[in-house]
CSV table of C-alpha atoms in Angstrom, one decimal:
chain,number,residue,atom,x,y,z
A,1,UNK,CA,99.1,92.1,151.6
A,2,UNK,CA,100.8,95.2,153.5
A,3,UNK,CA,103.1,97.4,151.7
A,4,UNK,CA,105.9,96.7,153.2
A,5,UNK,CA,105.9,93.2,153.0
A,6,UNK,CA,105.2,93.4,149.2
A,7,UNK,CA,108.2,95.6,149.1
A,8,UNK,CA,110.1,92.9,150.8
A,9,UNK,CA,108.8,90.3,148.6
A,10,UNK,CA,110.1,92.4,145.9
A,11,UNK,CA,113.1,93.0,147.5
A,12,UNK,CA,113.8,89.5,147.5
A,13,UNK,CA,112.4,88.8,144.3
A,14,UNK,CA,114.7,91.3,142.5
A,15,UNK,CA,118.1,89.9,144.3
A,16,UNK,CA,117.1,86.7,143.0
A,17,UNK,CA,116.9,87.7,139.4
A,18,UNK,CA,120.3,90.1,139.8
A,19,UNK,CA,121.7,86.9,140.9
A,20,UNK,CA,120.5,84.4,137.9
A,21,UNK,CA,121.8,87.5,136.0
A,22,UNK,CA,125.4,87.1,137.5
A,23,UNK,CA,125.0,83.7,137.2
A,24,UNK,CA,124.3,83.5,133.3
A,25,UNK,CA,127.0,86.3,132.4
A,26,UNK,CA,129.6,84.2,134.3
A,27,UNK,CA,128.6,81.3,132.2
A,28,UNK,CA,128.7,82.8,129.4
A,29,UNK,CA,132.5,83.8,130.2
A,30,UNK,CA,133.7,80.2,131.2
A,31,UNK,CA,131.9,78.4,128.3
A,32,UNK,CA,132.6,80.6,125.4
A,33,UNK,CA,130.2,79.8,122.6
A,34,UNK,CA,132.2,78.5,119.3
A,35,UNK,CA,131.8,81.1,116.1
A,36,UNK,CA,128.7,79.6,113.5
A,37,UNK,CA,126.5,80.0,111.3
A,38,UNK,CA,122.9,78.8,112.4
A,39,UNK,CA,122.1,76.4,109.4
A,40,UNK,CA,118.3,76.7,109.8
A,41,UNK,CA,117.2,80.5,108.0
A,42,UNK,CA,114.1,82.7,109.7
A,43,UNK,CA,111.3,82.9,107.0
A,44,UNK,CA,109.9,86.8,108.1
A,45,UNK,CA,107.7,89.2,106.5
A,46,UNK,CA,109.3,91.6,104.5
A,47,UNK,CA,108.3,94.7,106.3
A,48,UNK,CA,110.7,93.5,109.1
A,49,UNK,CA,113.4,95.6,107.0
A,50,UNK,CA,111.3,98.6,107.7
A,51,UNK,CA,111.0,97.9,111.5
A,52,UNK,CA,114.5,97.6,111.6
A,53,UNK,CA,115.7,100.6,110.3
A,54,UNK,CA,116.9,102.8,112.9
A,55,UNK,CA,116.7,100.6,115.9
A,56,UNK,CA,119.5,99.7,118.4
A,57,UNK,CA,122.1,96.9,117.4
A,58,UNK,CA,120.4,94.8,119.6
A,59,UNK,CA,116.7,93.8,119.4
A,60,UNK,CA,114.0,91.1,120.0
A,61,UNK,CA,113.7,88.7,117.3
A,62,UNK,CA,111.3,88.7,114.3
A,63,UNK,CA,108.3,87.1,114.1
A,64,UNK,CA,108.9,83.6,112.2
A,65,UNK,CA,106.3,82.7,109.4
A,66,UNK,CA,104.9,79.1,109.1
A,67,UNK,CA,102.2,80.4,107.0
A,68,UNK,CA,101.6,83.1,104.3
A,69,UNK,CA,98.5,83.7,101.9
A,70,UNK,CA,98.4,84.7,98.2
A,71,UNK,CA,99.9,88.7,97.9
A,72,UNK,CA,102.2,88.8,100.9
A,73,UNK,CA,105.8,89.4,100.9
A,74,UNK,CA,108.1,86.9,102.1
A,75,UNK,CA,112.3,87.2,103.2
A,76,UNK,CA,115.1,85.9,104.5
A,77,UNK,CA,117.5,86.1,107.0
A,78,UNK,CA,120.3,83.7,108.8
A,79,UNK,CA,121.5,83.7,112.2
A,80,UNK,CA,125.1,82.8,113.7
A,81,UNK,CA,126.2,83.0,117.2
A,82,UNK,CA,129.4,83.2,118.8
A,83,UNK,CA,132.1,86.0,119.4
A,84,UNK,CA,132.8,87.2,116.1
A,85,UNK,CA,129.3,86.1,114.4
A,86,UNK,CA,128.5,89.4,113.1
A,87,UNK,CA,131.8,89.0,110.8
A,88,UNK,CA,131.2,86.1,110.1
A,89,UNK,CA,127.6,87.0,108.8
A,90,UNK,CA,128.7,89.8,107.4
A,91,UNK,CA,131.9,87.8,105.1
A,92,UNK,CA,129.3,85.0,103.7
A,93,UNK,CA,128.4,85.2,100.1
A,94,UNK,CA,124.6,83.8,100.3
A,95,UNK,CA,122.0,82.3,97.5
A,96,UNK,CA,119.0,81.1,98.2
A,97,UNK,CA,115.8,79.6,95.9
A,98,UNK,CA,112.2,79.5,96.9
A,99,UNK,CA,109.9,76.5,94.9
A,100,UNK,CA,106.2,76.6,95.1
A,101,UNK,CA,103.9,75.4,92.8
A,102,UNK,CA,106.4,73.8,90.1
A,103,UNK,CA,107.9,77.4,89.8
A,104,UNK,CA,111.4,78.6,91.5
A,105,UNK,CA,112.9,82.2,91.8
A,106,UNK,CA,116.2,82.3,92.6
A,107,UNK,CA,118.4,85.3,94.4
A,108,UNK,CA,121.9,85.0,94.0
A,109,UNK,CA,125.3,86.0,95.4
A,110,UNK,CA,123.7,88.5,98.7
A,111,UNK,CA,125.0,89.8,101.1
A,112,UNK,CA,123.5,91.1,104.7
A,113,UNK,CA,121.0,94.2,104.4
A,114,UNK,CA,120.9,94.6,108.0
A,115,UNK,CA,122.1,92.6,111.1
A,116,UNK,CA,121.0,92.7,114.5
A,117,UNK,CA,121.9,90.9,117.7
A,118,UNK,CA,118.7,89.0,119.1
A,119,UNK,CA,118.2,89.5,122.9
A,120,UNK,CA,117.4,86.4,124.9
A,121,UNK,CA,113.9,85.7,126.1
A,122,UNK,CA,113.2,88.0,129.3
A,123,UNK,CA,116.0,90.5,128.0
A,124,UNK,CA,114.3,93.3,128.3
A,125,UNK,CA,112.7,92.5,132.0
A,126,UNK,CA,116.1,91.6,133.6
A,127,UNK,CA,117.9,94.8,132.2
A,128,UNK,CA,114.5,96.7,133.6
A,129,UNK,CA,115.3,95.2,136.9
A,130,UNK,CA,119.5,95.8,136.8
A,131,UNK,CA,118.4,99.5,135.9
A,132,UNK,CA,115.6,99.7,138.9
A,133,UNK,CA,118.5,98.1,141.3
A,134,UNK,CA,121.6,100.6,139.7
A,135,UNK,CA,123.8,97.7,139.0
A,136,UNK,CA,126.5,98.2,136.6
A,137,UNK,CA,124.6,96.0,133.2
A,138,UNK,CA,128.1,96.6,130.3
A,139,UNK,CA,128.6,93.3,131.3
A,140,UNK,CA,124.9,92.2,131.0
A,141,UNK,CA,124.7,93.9,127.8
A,142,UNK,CA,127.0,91.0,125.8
A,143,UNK,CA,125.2,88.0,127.8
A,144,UNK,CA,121.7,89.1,126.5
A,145,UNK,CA,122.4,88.3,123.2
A,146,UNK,CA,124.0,85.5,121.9
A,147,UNK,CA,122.4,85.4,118.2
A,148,UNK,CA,122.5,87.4,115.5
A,149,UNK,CA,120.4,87.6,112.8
A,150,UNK,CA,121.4,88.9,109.3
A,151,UNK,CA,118.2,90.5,107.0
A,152,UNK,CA,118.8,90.4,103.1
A,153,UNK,CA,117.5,92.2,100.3
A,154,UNK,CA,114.9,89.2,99.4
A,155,UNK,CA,111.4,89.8,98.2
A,156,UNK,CA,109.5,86.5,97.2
A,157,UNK,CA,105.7,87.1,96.9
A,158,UNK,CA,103.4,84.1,97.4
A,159,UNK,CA,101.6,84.3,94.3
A,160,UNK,CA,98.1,86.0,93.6
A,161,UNK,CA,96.6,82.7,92.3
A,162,UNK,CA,98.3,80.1,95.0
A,163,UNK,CA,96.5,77.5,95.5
A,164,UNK,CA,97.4,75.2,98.5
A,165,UNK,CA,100.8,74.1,98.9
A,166,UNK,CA,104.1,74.0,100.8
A,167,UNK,CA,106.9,76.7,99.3
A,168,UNK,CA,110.6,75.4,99.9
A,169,UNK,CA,113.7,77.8,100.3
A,170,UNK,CA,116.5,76.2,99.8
A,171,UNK,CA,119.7,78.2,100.1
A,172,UNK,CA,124.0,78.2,100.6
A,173,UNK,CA,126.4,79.7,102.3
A,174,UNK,CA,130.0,80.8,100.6
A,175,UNK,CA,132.9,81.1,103.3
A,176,UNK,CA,135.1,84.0,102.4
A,177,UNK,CA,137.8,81.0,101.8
A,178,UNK,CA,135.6,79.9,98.9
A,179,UNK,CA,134.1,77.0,100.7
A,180,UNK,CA,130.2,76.4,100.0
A,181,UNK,CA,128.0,74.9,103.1
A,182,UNK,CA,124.4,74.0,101.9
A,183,UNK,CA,121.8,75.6,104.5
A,184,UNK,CA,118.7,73.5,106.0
A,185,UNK,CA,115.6,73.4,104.1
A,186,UNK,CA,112.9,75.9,105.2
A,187,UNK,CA,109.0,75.6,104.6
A,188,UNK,CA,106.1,77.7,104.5
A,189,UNK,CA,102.5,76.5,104.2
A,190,UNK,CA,100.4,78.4,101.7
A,191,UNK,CA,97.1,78.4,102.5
A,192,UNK,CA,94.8,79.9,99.4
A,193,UNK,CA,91.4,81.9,100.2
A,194,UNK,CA,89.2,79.5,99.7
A,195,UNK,CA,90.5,77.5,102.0
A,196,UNK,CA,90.8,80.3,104.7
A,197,UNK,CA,86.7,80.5,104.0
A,198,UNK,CA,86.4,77.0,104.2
A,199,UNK,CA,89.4,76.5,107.7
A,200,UNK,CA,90.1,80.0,108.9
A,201,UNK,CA,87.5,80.9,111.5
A,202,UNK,CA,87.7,81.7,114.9
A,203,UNK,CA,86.4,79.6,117.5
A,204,UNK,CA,84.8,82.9,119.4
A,205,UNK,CA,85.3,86.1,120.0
A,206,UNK,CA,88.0,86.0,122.4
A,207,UNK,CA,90.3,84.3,119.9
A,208,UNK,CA,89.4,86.9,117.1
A,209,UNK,CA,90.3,89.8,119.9
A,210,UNK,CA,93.6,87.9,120.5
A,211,UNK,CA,94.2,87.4,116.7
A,212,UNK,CA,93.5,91.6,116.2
A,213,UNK,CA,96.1,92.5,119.0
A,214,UNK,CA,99.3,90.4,117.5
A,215,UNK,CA,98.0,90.9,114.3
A,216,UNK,CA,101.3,92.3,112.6
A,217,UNK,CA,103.2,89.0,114.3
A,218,UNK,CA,101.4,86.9,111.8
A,219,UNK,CA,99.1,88.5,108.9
A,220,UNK,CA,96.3,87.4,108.3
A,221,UNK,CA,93.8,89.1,106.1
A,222,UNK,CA,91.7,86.8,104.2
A,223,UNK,CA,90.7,85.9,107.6
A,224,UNK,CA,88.7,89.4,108.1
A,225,UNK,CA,85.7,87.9,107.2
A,226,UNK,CA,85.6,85.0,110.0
A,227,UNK,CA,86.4,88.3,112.0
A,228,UNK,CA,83.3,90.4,110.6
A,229,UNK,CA,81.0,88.0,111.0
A,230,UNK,CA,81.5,88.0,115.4
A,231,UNK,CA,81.7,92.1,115.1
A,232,UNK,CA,78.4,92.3,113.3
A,233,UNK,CA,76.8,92.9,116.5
A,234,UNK,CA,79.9,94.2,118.8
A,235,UNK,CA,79.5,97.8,119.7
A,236,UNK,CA,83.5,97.8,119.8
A,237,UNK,CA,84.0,97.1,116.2
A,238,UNK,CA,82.1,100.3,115.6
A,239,UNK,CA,84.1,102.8,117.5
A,240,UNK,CA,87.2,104.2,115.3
A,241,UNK,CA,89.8,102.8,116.3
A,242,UNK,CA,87.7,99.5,115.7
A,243,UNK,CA,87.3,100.8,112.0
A,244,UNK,CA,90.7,102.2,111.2
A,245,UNK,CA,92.4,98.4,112.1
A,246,UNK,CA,89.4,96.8,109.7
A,247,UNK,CA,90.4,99.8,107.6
A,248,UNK,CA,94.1,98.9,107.5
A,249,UNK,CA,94.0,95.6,107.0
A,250,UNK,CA,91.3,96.2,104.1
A,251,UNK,CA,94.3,98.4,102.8
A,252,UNK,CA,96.9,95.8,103.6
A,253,UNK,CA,96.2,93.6,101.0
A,254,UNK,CA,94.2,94.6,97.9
A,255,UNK,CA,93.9,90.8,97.1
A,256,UNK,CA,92.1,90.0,100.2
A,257,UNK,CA,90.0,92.8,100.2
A,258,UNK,CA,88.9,91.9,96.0
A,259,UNK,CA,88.3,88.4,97.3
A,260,UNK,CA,86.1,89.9,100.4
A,261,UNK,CA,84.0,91.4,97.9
A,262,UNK,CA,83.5,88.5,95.7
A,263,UNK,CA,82.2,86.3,99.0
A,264,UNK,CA,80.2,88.6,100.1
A,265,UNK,CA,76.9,88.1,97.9
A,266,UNK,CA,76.3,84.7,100.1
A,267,UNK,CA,77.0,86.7,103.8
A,268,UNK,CA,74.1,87.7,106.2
A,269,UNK,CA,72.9,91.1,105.6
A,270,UNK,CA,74.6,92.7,108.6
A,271,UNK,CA,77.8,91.5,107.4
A,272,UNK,CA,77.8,92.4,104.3
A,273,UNK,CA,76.4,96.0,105.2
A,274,UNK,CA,79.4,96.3,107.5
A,275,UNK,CA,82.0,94.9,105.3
A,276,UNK,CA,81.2,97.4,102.4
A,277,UNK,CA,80.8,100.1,104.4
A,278,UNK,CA,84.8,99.1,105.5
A,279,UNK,CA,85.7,98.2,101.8
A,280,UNK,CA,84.2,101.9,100.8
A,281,UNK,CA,86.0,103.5,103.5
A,282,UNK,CA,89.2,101.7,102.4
A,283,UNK,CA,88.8,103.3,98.7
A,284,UNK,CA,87.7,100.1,96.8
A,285,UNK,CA,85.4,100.4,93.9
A,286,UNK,CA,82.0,98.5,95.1
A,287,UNK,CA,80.2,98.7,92.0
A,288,UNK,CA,80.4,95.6,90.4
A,289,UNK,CA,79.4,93.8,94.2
A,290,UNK,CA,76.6,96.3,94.1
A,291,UNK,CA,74.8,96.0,91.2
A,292,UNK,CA,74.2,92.2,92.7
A,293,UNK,CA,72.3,93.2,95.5
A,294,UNK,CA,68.2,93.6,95.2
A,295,UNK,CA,67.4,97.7,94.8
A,296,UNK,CA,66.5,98.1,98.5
A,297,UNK,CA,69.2,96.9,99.8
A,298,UNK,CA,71.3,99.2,97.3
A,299,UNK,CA,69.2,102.0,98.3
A,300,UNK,CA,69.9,101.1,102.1
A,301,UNK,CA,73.5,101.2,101.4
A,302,UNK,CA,73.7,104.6,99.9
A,303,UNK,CA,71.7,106.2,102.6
A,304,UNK,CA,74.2,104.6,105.2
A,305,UNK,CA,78.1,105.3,103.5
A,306,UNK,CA,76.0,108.9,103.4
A,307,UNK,CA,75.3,109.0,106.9
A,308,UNK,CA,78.8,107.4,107.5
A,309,UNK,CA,81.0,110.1,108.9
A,310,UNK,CA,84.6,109.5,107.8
A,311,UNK,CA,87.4,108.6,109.7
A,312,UNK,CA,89.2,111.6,111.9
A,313,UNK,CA,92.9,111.5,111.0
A,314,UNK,CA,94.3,109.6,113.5
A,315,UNK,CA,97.4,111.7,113.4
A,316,UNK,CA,96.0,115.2,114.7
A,317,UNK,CA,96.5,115.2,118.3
A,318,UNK,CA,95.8,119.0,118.3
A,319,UNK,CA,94.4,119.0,121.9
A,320,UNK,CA,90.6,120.3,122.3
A,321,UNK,CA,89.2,122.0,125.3
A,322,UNK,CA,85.3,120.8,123.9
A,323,UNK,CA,86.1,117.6,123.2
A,324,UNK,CA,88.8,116.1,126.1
A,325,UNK,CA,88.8,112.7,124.7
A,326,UNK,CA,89.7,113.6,121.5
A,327,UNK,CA,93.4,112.9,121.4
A,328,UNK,CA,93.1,109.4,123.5
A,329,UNK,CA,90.6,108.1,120.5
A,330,UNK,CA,93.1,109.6,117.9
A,331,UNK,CA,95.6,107.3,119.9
A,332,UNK,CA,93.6,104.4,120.0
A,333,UNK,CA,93.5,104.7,116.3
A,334,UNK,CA,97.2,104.9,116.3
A,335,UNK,CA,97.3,101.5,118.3
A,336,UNK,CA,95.3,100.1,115.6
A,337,UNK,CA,97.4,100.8,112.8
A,338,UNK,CA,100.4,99.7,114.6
A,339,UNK,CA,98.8,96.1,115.3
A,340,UNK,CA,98.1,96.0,111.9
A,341,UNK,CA,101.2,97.1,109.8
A,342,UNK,CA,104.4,96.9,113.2
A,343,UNK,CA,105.0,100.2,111.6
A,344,UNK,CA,107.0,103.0,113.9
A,345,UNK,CA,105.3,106.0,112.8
A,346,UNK,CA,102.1,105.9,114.7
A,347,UNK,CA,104.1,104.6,117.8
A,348,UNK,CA,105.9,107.6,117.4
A,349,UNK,CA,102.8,109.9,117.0
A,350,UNK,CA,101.5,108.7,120.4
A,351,UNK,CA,104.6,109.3,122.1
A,352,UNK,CA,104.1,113.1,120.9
A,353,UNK,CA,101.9,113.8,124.3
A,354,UNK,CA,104.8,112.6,126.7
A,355,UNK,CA,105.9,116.5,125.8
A,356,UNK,CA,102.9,118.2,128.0
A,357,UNK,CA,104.7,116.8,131.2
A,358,UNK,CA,104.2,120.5,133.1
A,359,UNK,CA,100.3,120.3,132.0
A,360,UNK,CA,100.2,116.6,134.1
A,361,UNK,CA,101.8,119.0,137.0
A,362,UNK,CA,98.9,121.8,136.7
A,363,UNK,CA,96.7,118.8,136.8
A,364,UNK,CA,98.3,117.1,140.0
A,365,UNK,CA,97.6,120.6,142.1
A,366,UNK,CA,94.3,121.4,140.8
A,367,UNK,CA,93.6,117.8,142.0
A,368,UNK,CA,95.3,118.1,145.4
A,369,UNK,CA,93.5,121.5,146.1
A,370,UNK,CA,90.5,119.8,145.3
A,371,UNK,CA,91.1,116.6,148.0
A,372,UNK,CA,91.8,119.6,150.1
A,373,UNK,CA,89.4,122.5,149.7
A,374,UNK,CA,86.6,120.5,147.9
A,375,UNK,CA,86.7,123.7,145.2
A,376,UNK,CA,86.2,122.7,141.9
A,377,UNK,CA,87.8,123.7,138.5
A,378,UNK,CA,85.8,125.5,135.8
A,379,UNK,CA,85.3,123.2,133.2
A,380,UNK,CA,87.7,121.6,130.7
A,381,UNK,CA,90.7,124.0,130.1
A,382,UNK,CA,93.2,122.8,127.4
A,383,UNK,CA,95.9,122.5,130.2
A,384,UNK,CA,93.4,119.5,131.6
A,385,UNK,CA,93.1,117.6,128.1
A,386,UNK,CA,96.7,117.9,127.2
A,387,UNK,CA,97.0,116.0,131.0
A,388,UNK,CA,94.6,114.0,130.1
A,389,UNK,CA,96.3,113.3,126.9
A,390,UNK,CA,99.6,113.1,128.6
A,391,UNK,CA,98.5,110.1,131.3
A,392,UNK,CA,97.3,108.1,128.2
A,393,UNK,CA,100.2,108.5,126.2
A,394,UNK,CA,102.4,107.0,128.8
A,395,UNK,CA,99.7,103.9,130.3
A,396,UNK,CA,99.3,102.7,126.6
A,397,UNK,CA,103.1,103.1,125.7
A,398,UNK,CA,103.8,101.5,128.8
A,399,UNK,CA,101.1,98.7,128.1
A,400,UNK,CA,102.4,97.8,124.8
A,401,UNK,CA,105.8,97.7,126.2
A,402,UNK,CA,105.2,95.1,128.8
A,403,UNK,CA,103.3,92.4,126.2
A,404,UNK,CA,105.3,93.9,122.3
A,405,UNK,CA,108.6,93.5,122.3
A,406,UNK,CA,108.8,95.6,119.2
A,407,UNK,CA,107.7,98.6,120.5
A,408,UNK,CA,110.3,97.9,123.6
A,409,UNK,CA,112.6,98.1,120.9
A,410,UNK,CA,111.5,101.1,119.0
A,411,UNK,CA,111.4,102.7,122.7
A,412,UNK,CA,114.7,102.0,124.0
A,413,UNK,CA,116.1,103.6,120.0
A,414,UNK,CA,113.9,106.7,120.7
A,415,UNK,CA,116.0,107.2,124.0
A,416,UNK,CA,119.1,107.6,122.6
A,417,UNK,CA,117.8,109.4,118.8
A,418,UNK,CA,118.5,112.7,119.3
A,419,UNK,CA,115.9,114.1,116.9
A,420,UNK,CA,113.6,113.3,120.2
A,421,UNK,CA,112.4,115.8,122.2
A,422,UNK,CA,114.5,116.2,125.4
A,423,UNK,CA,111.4,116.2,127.8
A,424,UNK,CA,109.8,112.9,126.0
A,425,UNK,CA,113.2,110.9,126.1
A,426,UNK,CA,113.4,111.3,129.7
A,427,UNK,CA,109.1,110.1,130.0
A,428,UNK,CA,110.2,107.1,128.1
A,429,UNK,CA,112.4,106.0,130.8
A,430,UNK,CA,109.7,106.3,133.3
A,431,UNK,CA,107.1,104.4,131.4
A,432,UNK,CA,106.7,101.6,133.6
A,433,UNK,CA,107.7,103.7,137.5
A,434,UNK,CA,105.8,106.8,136.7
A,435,UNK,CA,102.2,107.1,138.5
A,436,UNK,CA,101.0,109.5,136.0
A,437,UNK,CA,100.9,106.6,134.2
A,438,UNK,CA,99.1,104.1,136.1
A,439,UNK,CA,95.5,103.7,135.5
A,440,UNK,CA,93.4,105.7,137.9
């Protein structure tokens, strides 16, 4: 297609979503939306009160959890919509009770922890597109969001020994009149480990690669194993950032991991030399799985977690002239601890590059004098890595922007937080326009 008519296509395209947009917010002023509580609570892993912290008011919603395994960490949080919701949210008086396995724990008399507004599906593309186009978006900034979501202080723990089952959370509402509305019933399938052995595989390989990449959306770990056994022979799982997301998630869950170890005995060779290697990496004691295993395959062991180099720290992005890809596998490593754990600080870390903007410049004429004169540079200097670096920072930032809507959100907070580095707030804005940060 020629440029110019995919600009025009695009042209077109974009007055028709500015449009919709104008549309939607002048529905939403004709048909105001009455003030209520949402009776139906979001079931979400606890660690969403940890993503939360320091984001915008407004964010994309939490992950909801059908299904949790023995060890993880359960909350709870209730939604309203309407004009004054977050008052209203913010004036209940809650309780709520979880019942699994003829046991109950009750949490009583709570009140919000956090509250956010939830954007609409598509939020974050359409205020992309009023930003691209300069319109005016104050207005577009109250129609994107008409839920919020309150986050309490809850921390129910499916327990070690769960067997299967369906956990109930019950819970009420008290009006700041004194008047007591009774909340919808909420469920959660337990599953228990032996029957993620016996149910929990993955059909192939492109579903385990799926599963990896929105792995913090829904954890999973007793499922590593189903996982292992299709990386026994994939060159991928061997390269660090592979490891360091087996690594995390072997560090995720110590329950998980102590059940690995106890299945292991009956695994294929490969697999089980893989998975221990992992397990010993992780810092789990392997001597009472080892002892099991005939002498040469204990002898084949040692000489391997000898030969094993250990993990770089994924965090020192110190450039290096001898070794150019050094900082893009440190981020890769990054990624994987993010998909494992949602966790901001290794987002952060690879956002540090976005701050050797001039080195991308050096790059850019040493390239352009090349295309012109056919002269070459001399080698790897550090200005060339830290471009290097610089490109990948952005394309990967940018990547996980378009398909996790968390990291949009810790993006569009690292904007406006002031402890950011001038020069890297203003890269963040580029992250999908800039073509440093296309692939080349």
């Amino acid at each position: 297609m020629p440029r110019t008519k995919f600009l025009f296509v695009m042209t077109v395209l974009l007055a028709s979503q500015l449009t919709l947009t104008a549309q939607k917010v002048q529905a939403v002023q004709n048909k105001p939306i009455p003030t209520e509580l949402i009776l139906e609570p979001w079931i979400v892993g606890s660690e969403t009160a940890a993503q939360w912290k320091g984001l915008l008011p407004t964010v994309n919603a939490p992950n909801y959890r059908s299904k949790a395994y023995p060890g993880q960490h359960l909350t709870i949080a209730v939604g309203a919509q309407g004009k004054d919701r977050d008052l209203l949210l913010k004036e209940g008086t809650y309780d709520f009770t979880v019942e699994f396995g003829g046991a109950s724990q009750s949490f009583r008399a709570l009140h919000p922890a956090q509250s956010r507004r939830i954007k609409a599906d598509g939020a974050d593309f359409v205020k992309f597109v009023m930003k691209e186009a300069k319109v005016e978006s104050s207005e577009l900034d109250d129609a994107v969001s008409m839920v919020s979501l309150a986050l309490f202080e809850v921390d129910w723990v499916v327990p070690a020994d769960a067997k299967d089952g369906t956990a109930k959370i019950r819970g009420t509402v008290t009006s700041s009149t004194g008047k007591v509305a009774p909340l919808k019933e909420r469920t959660v399938e337990i599953w228990s480990f032996d029957r993620v052995a016996k149910e929990g595989g993955f059909k192939d390989q492109k579903e385990s690669n799926e599963w990896m990449m929105t792995y913090y959306q829904h954890p999973e770990p007793p499922r590593l194993l189903h996982a292992l056994r299709l990386d026994k022979d994939n060159p991928a799982s061997k390269q660090p950032n592979g490891i360091a997301f087996n690594v995390a998630v072997l560090k995720s869950s110590p329950l998980a991991a102590q059940d690995l170890l106890q299945r292991l005995k009956g695994e294929d060779r490969a697999v089980r030399g893989f998975a221990l290697l992992l397990l010993s990496e992780a810092g789990y004691d392997l001597t009472s799985c080892l002892k099991t295993l005939p002498e040469e395959e204990q002898s084949w062991f040692a000489k391997a977690r000898e030969a094993a180099s250990a993990l770089p720290d994924p965090y020192d992005l110190t450039p290096d002239a001898s070794d150019p890809y050094k900082v893009t596998t440190r981020m890769d490593m990054l990624w994987s601890l993010f998909l494992v754990t949602g966790d901001q600080k290794p987002v952060r870390a690879v956002s540090q590059p976005l701050a050797w903007r001039d080195d991308w410049k050096v790059f850019t004429k040493m390239r352009d004098e090349y295309q012109k004169t056919g002269k070459r540079t001399n080698g790897i200097t550090l200005e060339l890595a830290r471009a290097m670096a610089y490109g990948a920072s952005g394309w990967s930032l940018g990547s996980f922007v378009r398909h996790h809507p968390l990291v949009t959100d810790f993006v569009d907070a690292w904007k406006q937080d002031a402890t950011v580095p001038k020069v890297i707030q203003e890269e963040l804005g580029t992250l999908i326009t800039n073509p440093a940060f296309k692939r080349q």
